[in-house]
């Protein structure tokens, strides 16, 4: 068995074990799932060699090793009782003259957007500033510029990956093309440990921020109007809808999003929606907001990441609007006061550039969907599954790989649909002994 002291001395980064100073802080993932996991070791990787050495050390000891970026995986897949490879020491971000950005795999979204914005560039991607760029990209990457520029993974130009045998490969469209294809949206931690990603960036737009509120309104009418309009709106516009219920208060509805347009044209496009929807109590437009600043302004709408609160999230894609009957049932369940705290439904618009890619061009197989519906409740609240089951009757059966759901029956079809056989082939080629494994892994 390899010697632990020798392994520690070989590292550019740091090694933490139970009892060592700092272990308790570093062992915990950001997400509530698996906060109590106690890995045998946490390796803070500061070089590609650290990742390779840690994988070889884990394999020689019969340990599991899992990479951790932002630590937000809803299913706790970046935690283990074995060895956590904490990628936070590999977080360098560089933008070359050809506007290709090379991003260390441990970088979080906040610093990525800030570094790109300093060069007038950005990426279509998610909102949470502490979400890891690698977890986001490997699972797809949905965000407020996605209807215009597609998923984060659609901007991927290449990646460096350490495989299960400790070897290092660079992949892109020409080299290791199957591995490169598989990294586009099939989910993290499946084939190897990514140490850096290269992206074709896009110009950072100036946006008009949109926020509107309803309370005590005709919710069914509002959702029906959103369903008819938002997924088919022009690409410049991404507008999502949340419905929040809390004990003792009426359901609050918030429309939020942005247009990569000036205020005037934004108002014109919004008029199509306001003609359909009940009048809002407040509609607020703020112009001249750079895209990277826009994201922070929506932080308090996100109930997925409230410190100290363990939530349960179930979700599904929909390729057609919910029927009046199902919508009525969903809203009745949401409004039922309960005692367990906050419940949230979030409708995220797809369509646009997301859907102008064939299902098999990338590993992300969900290119014909109109919207994504999330049900977010307290961990112990049975409402989440009840609400999910009500909507599921009309869902497409597809689930976003970045929102893993341990309760799915047919997870392979839900996450990967027709791409599963090719993904299974890539898994067999690059990780034949299933060193990287977890429930619902390819
Ligand atoms: C507050 C919040 C906001 C969010 N907002 C959005 C959003 O706007 N849009 C969106 O699409 N999603 C969003 N998500 C979901 C998010 O995309 C996923 O939770 C994502 O997997 C998180 O990545 P991570 O690196 O933070 O998590 P981690 O738990 O570190 O990683 C997720 C998975 O990727 C693997 N992984 C991590 N690093 C590597 C690596 N270097 N190589 C290989 N595998 C790796 C892990 O082992 C794990 O399986 C949000 C989540 C939260 C909690």
PDB file of C-alpha atoms in Angstrom, residues 149-151 154 184 351-368:
ATOM      1  CA  UNK A 149     -26.132  31.484 -27.305  1.00  0.00           C
ATOM      2  CA  UNK A 150     -27.110  27.970 -26.163  1.00  0.00           C
ATOM      3  CA  UNK A 151     -25.823  25.925 -23.250  1.00  0.00           C
ATOM      4  CA  UNK A 154     -22.159  24.490 -26.506  1.00  0.00           C
ATOM      5  CA  UNK A 184     -21.089  18.174 -23.466  1.00  0.00           C
ATOM      6  CA  UNK A 351     -36.320  27.130 -26.909  1.00  0.00           C
ATOM      7  CA  UNK A 352     -34.183  29.541 -28.956  1.00  0.00           C
ATOM      8  CA  UNK A 353     -30.531  28.517 -29.466  1.00  0.00           C
ATOM      9  CA  UNK A 354     -30.861  25.610 -27.016  1.00  0.00           C
ATOM     10  CA  UNK A 355     -33.058  23.879 -29.549  1.00  0.00           C
ATOM     11  CA  UNK A 356     -31.194  24.719 -32.764  1.00  0.00           C
ATOM     12  CA  UNK A 357     -28.867  21.759 -32.193  1.00  0.00           C
ATOM     13  CA  UNK A 358     -29.809  18.159 -33.003  1.00  0.00           C
ATOM     14  CA  UNK A 359     -30.166  15.812 -30.015  1.00  0.00           C
ATOM     15  CA  UNK A 360     -27.106  13.753 -30.937  1.00  0.00           C
ATOM     16  CA  UNK A 361     -24.675  16.551 -31.823  1.00  0.00           C
ATOM     17  CA  UNK A 362     -23.777  16.892 -28.144  1.00  0.00           C
ATOM     18  CA  UNK A 363     -24.308  14.509 -25.227  1.00  0.00           C
ATOM     19  CA  UNK A 364     -27.061  16.861 -23.962  1.00  0.00           C
ATOM     20  CA  UNK A 365     -30.122  15.168 -25.453  1.00  0.00           C
ATOM     21  CA  UNK A 366     -32.894  17.648 -24.596  1.00  0.00           C
ATOM     22  CA  UNK A 367     -33.066  19.945 -27.602  1.00  0.00           C
ATOM     23  CA  UNK A 368     -36.792  19.935 -28.259  1.00  0.00           C
TER      24      UNK A 368
END
